[in-house]
Coordinates of C-alpha atoms and ligand atoms in Angstrom, one line a residue:
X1 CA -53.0 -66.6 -29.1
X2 CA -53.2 -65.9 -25.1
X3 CA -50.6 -67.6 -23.0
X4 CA -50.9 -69.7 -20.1
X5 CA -50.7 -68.4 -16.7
X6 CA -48.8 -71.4 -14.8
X7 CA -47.5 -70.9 -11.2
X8 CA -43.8 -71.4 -11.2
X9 CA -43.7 -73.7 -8.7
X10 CA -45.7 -76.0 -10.6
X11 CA -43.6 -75.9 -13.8
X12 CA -40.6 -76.5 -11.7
X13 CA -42.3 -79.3 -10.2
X14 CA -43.2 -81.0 -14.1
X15 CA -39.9 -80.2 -15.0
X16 CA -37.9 -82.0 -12.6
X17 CA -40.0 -84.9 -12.6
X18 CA -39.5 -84.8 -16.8
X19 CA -35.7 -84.5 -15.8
X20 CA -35.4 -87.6 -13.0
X21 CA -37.5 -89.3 -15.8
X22 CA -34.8 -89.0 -18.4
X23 CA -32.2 -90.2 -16.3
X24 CA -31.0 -87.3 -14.2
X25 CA -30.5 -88.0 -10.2
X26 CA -33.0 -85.9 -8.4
X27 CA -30.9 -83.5 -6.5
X28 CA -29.5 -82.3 -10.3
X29 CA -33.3 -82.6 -11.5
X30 CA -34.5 -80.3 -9.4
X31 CA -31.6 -78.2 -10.3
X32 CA -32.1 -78.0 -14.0
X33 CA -35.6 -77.4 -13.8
X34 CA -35.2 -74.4 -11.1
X35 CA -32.4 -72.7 -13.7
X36 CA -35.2 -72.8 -16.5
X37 CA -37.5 -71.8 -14.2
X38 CA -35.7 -68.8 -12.9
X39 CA -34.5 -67.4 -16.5
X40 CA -39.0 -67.7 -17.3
X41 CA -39.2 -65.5 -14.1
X42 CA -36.3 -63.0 -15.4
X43 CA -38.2 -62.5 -18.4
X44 CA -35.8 -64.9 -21.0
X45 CA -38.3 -66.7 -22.0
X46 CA -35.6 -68.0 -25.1
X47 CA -33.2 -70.0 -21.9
X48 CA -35.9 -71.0 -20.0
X49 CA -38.5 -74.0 -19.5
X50 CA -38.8 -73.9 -23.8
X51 CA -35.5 -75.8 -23.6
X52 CA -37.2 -78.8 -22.1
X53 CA -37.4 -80.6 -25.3
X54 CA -34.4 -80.1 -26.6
X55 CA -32.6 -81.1 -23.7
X56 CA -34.3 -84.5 -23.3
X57 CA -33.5 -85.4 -26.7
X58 CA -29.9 -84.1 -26.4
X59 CA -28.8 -86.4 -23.3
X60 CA -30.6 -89.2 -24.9
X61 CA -28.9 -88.9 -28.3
X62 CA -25.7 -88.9 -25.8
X63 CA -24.4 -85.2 -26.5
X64 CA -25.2 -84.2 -23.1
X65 CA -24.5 -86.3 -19.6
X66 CA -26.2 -86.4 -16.3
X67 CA -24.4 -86.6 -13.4
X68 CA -21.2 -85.4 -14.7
X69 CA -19.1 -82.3 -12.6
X70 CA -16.3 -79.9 -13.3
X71 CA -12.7 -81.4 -13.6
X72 CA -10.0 -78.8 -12.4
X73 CA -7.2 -79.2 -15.3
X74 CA -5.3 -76.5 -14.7
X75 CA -5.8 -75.5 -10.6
X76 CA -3.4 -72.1 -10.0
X77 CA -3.9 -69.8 -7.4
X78 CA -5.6 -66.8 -9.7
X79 CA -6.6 -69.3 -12.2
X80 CA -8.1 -72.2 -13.1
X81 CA -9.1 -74.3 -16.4
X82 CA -12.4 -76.6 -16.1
X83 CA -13.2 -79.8 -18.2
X84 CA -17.1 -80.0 -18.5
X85 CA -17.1 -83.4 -20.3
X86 CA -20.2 -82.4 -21.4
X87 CA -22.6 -82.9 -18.5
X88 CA -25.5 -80.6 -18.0
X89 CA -24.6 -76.9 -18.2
X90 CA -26.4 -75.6 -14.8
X91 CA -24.6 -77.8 -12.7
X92 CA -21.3 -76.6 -14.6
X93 CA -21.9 -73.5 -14.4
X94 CA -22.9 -72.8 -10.9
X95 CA -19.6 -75.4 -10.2
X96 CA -16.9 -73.2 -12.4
X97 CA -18.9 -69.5 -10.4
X98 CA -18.1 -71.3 -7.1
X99 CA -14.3 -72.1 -8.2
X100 CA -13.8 -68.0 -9.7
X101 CA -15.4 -66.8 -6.0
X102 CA -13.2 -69.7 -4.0
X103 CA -9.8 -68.1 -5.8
X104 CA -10.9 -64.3 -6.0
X105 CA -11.5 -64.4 -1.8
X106 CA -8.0 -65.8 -1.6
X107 CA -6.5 -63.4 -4.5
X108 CA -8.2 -60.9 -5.0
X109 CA -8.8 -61.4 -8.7
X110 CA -9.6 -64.5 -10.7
X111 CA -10.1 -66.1 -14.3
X112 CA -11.7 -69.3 -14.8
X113 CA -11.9 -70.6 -18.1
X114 CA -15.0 -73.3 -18.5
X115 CA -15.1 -75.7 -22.0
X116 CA -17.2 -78.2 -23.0
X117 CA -20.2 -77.5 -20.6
X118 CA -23.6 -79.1 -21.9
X119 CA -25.8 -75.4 -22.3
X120 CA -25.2 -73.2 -19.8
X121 CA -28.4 -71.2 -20.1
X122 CA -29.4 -67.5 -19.1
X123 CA -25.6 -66.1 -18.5
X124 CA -26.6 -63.5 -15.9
X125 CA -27.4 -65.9 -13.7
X126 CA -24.1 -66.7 -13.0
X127 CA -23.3 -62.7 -12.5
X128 CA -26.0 -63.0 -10.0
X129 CA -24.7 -65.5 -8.5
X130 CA -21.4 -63.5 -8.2
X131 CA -22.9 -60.6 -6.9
X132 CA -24.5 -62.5 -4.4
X133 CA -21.5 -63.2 -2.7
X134 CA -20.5 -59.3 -3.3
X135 CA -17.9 -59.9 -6.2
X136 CA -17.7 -58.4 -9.8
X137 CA -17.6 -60.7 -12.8
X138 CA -17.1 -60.6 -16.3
X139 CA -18.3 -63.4 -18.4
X140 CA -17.4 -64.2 -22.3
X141 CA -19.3 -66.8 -23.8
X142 CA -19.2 -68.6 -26.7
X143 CA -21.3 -71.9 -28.5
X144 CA -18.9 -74.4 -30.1
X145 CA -20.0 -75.6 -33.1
X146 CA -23.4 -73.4 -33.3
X147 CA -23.3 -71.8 -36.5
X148 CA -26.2 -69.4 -36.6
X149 CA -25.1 -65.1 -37.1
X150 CA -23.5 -64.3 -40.1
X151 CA -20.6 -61.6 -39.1
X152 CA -20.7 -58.2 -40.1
X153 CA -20.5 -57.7 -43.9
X154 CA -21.6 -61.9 -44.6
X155 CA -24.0 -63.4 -45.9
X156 CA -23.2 -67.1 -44.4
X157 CA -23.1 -68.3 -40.9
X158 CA -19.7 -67.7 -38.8
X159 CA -20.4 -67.7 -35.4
X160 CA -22.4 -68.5 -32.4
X161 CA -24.9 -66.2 -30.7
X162 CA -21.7 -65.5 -28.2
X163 CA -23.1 -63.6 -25.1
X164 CA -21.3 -61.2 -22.9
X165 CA -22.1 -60.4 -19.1
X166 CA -21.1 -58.0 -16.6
X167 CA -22.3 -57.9 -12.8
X168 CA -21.7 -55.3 -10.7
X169 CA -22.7 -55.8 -7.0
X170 CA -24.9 -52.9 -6.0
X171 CA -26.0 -53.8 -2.5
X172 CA -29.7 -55.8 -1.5
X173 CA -31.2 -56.9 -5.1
X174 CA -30.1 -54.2 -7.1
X175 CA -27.3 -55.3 -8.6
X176 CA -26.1 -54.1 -12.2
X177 CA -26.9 -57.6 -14.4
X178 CA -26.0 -56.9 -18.2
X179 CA -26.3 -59.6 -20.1
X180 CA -26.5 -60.2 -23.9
X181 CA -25.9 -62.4 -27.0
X182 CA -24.0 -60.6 -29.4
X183 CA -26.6 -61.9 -32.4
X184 CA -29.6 -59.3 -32.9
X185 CA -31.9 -61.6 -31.3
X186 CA -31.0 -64.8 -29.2
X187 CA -31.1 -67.9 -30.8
X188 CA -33.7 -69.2 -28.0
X189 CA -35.8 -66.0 -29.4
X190 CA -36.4 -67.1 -32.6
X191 CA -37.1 -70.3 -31.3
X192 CA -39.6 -69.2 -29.0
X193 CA -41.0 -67.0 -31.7
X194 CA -41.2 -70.6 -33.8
X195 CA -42.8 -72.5 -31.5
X196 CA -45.8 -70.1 -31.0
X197 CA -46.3 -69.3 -34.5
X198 CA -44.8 -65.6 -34.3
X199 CA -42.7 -63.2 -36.6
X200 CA -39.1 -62.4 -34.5
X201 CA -38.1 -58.6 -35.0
X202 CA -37.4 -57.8 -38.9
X203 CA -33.8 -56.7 -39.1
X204 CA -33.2 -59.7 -36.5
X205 CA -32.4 -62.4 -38.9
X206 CA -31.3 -62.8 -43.1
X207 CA -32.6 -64.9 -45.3
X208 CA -30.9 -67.5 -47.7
X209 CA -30.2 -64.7 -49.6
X210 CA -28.8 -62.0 -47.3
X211 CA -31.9 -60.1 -46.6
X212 CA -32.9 -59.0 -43.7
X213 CA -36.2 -60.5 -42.2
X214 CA -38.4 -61.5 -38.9
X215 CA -39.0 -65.1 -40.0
X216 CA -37.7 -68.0 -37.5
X217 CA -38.1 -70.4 -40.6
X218 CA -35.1 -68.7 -42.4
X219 CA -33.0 -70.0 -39.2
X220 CA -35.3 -73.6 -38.8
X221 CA -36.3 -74.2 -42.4
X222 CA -39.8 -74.9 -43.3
X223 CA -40.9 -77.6 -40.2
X224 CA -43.5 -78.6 -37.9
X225 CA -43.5 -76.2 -34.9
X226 CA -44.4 -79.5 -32.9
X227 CA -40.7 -81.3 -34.0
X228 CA -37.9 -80.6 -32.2
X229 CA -36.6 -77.4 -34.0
X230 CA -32.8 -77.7 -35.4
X231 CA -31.7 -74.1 -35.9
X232 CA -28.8 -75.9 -38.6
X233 CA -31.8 -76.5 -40.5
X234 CA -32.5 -73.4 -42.4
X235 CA -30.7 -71.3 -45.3
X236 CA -30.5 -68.0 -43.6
X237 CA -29.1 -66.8 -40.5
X238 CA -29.1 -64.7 -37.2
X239 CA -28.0 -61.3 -37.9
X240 CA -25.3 -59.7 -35.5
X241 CA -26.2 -56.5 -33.4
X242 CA -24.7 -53.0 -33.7
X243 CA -23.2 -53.6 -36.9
X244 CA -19.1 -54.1 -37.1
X245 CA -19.1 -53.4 -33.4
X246 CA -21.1 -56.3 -32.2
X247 CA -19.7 -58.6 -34.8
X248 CA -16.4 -57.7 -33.6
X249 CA -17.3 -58.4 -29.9
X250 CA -19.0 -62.0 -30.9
X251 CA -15.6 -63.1 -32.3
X252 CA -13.9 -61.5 -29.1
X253 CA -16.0 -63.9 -27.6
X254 CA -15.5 -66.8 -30.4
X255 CA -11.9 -66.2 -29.1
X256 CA -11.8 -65.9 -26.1
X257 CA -14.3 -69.1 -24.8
X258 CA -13.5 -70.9 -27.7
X259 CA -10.2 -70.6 -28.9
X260 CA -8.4 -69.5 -25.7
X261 CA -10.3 -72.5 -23.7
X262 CA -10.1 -75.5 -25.5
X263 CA -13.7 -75.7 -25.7
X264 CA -13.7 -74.5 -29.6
X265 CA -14.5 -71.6 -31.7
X266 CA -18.0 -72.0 -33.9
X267 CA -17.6 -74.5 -36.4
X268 CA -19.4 -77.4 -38.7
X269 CA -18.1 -80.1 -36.1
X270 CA -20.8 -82.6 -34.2
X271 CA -22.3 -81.9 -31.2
X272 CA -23.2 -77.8 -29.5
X273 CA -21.6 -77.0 -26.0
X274 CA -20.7 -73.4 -24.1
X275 CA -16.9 -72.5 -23.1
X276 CA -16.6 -69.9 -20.8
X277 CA -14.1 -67.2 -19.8
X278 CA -15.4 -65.6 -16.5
X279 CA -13.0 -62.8 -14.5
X280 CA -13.9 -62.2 -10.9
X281 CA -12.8 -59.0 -8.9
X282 CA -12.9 -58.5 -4.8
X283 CA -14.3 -54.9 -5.1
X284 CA -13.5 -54.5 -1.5
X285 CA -10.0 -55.6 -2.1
X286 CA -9.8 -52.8 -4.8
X287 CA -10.6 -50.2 -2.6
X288 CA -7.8 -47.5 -1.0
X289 CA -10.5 -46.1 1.0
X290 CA -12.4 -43.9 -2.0
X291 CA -15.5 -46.1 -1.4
X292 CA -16.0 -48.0 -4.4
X293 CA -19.5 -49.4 -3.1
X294 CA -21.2 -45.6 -2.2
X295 CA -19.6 -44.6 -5.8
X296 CA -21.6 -47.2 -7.7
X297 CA -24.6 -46.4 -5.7
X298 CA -24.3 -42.4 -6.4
X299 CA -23.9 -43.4 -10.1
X300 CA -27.0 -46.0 -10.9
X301 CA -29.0 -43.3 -8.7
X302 CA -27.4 -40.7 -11.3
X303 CA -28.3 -43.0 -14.4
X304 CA -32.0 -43.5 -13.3
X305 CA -32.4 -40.0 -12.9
X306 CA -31.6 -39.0 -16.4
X307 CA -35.1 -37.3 -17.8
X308 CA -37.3 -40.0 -19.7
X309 CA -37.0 -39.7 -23.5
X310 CA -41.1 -39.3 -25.2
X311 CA -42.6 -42.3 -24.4
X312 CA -40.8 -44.0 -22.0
X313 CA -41.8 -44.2 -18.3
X314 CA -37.9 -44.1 -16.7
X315 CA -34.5 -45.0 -17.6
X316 CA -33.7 -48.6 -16.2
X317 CA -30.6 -49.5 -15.4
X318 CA -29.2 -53.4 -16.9
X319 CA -30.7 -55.8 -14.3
X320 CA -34.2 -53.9 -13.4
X321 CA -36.1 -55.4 -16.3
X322 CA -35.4 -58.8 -15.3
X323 CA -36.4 -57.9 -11.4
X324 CA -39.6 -56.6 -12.3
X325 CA -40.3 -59.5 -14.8
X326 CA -39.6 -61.6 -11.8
X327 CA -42.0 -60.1 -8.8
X328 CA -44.4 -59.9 -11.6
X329 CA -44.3 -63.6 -12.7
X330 CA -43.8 -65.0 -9.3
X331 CA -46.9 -63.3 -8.1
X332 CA -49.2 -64.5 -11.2
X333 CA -47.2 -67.4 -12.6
X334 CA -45.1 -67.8 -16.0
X335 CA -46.8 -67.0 -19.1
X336 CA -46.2 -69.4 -21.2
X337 CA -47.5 -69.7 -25.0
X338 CA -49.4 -73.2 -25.6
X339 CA -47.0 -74.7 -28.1
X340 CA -44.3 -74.3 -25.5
X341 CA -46.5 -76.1 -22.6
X342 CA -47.2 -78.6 -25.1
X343 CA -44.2 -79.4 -26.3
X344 CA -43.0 -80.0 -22.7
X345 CA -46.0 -82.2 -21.3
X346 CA -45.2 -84.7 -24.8
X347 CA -41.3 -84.4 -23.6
X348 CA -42.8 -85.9 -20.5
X349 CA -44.9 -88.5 -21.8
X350 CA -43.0 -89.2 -24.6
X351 CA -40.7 -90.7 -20.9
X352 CA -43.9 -92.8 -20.2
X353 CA -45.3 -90.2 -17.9
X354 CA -49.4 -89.6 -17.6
X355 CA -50.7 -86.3 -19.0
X356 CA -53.1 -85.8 -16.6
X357 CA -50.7 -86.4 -13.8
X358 CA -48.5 -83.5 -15.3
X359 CA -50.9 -81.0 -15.7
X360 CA -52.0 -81.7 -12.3
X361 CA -48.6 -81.3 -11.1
X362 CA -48.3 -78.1 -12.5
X363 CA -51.3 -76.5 -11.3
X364 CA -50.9 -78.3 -7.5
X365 CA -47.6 -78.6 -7.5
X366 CA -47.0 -80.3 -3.6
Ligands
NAD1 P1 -31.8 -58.9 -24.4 O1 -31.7 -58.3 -25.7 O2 -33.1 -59.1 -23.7 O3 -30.9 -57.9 -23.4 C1 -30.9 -58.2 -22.0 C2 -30.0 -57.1 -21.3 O4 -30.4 -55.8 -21.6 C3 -30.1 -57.3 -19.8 O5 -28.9 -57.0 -19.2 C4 -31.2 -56.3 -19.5 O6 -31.2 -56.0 -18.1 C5 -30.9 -55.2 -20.4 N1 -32.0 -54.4 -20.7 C6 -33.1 -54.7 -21.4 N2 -34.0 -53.7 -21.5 C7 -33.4 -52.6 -21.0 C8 -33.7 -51.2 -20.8 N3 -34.9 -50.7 -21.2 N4 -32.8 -50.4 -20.2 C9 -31.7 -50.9 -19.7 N5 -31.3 -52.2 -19.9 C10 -32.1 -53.0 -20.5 O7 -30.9 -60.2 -24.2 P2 -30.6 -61.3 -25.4 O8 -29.5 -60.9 -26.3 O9 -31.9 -61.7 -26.0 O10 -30.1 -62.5 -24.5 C11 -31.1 -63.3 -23.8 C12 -30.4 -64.3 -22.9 O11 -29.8 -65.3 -23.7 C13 -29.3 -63.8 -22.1 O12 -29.5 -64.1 -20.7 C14 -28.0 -64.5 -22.5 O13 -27.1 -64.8 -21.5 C15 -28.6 -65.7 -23.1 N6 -27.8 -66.4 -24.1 C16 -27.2 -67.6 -23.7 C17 -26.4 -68.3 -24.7 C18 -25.7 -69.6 -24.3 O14 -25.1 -70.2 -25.1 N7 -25.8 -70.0 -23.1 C19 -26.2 -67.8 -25.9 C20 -26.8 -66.6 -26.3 C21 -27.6 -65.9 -25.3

């Protein structure tokens, strides 16, 4: 099936109207909707505007808050530990970035630990963020109480898709962005591939049975693709990437977000939220003079110039997909598959809102 074509301006527009609808105040509406927005324009389709959904029917089941902010528990100089009682992840997680950059200008170097944010999305926008403001940052991530990858060598559920992220600044949008869940495929991927009636890569989830296959149903079970989709509600699971090493590095993660936070490890427990463990570095403040900025420079230049292998146009750095995506989809809108525009515009009207006024909104957004 084709996707849509919407203008991003639009979508944002529908979805923060859906969001001051549900209960959110409109400053953190806006908000919400323009972090979904922005991971459709970077290409993650899987932490984007496909969310809608489930995020309405999470803050009105009560797991997730409006309104809420960071609370500094622990508050050192280098250091600091963040309550997210639960409110909406992209206001958390933009709060806990600005608290990391606040200590690393004063110190040089800080870690900031984040637990019990509501879903804090597309992690690489948070390196942006960082690099922004010309600092490193190292993010480990992890989703307490969302078991969906079996570990290496498992044929049950153990942890949660656990990204890693790393952001290197590398001067006027060009900044090194790597950013990955530790699961073969993200969690929102499968989804995604669910909701418009598609197979997800082969190896990138097991069935009931421990076999590898491309179906989201194995995570899902056997639904509508119109109901909200509960990934606890299949037999199978996610598989992990790169074998034992990625396995490894999603417990790393499991350990050092969950465990090390507060926020929890995966488990069988209630309700699904993000802890965080982010590390900021001054590069400036690292530097004795051997020019730390020119040397990354000289090095992505070095990468990019490594001959193409057959069949592929150039080697791309981490970070240039996602900036291509973006000029591309800003220019002709967000491709969206009609399943996921559906499902949003019956979030919305499941609120009481008109159809037609939505789809107008989306198309002239004012
Ligand atoms: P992915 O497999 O698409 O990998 C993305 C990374 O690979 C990016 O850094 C990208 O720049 C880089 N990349 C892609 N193609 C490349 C190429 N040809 N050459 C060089 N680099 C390339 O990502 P994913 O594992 O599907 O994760 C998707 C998103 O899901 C991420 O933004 C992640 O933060 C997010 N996520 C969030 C949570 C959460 O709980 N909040 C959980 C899991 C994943």
């Amino acid at each position: 099936m084709t996707d849509l074509r919407i203008p991003a301006t639009g979508v944002r527009a529908v979805l923060a109207l859906i969001f001051e609808t549900a209960g959110a105040e409109s400053g953190e509406a806006t908000e919400i909707a323009t972090n979904l927005v922005e991971a459709n324009l970077a290409g993650h389709d899987s932490h984007g505007v496909v969310r809608t959904q489930r995020y309405v029917e999470w803050s009105r089941i009560g797991d997730v808050h409006f309104g809420r902010h960071i609370e500094r528990v622990i508050d050192a100089d280098a250091f600091a530990l963040l309550e997210g009682h639960h409110g909406f992840g992209q206001v958390l997680g933009r709060e806990a970035v600005e608290v990391g950059l606040e200590k690393a200008r004063m110190a040089g170097v800080s870690v900031v630990a984040l637990r019990n944010a509501g879903h804090i999305g597309r992690i690489g926008g948070w390196a942006e963020q960082a690099c922004a403001a010309g600092f490193v940052s190292i993010h480990f991530v992890n989703v307490k109480n969302s078991l969906l990858v079996a570990p290496f060598g498992g044929a049950g559920r153990a942890m949660s898709t656990a990204p890693v992220c790393i952001g290197v600044p590398n001067g006027d949008n060009d900044d090194f962005i790597l950013d990955f869940a530790t699961s073969q495929i993200a969690e929102g991927k499968a989804l995604v591939a669910l909701k418009s009636g598609k197979q997800a890569p082969p190896n990138a989830l097991i069935d009931g049975n421990g076999r590898p296959t491309g179906d989201p149903r194995a995570l899902y079970g056997n639904i509508d693709p119109r109901a909200v989709a509960d990934p606890r509600g299949g037999d199978g699971a996610l598989a992990a990437m790169g074998d034992h090493k990625g396995s490894g590095l999603g417990l790393a993660c499991e350990l050092l977000a969950g465990a090390l936070t507060g926020s929890g490890a995966a488990g069988t427990n209630s309700n699904i939220h993000n802890g965080m463990l982010s590390i900021y570095l001054d590069p400036a403040r690292m530097d004795d003079g051997h020019g730390w900025s020119a040397a990354v420079a000289e090095y992505i230049a070095f990468v990019r110039a490594t001959p193409p292998a057959r069949g592929v146009e150039r080697v791309l750095i981490p970070g240039d997909p996602e900036r291509a995506r973006r000029i591309d989809r800003t220019a002709n809108g967000l491709p969206l598959a009609q399943g996921v525009w559906d499902s949003i515009i019956s979030t919305g009207v499941g609120l009481g809102l008109e159809r037609d006024h939505l789809e107008n909104l989306a198309r002239n957004p004012t």
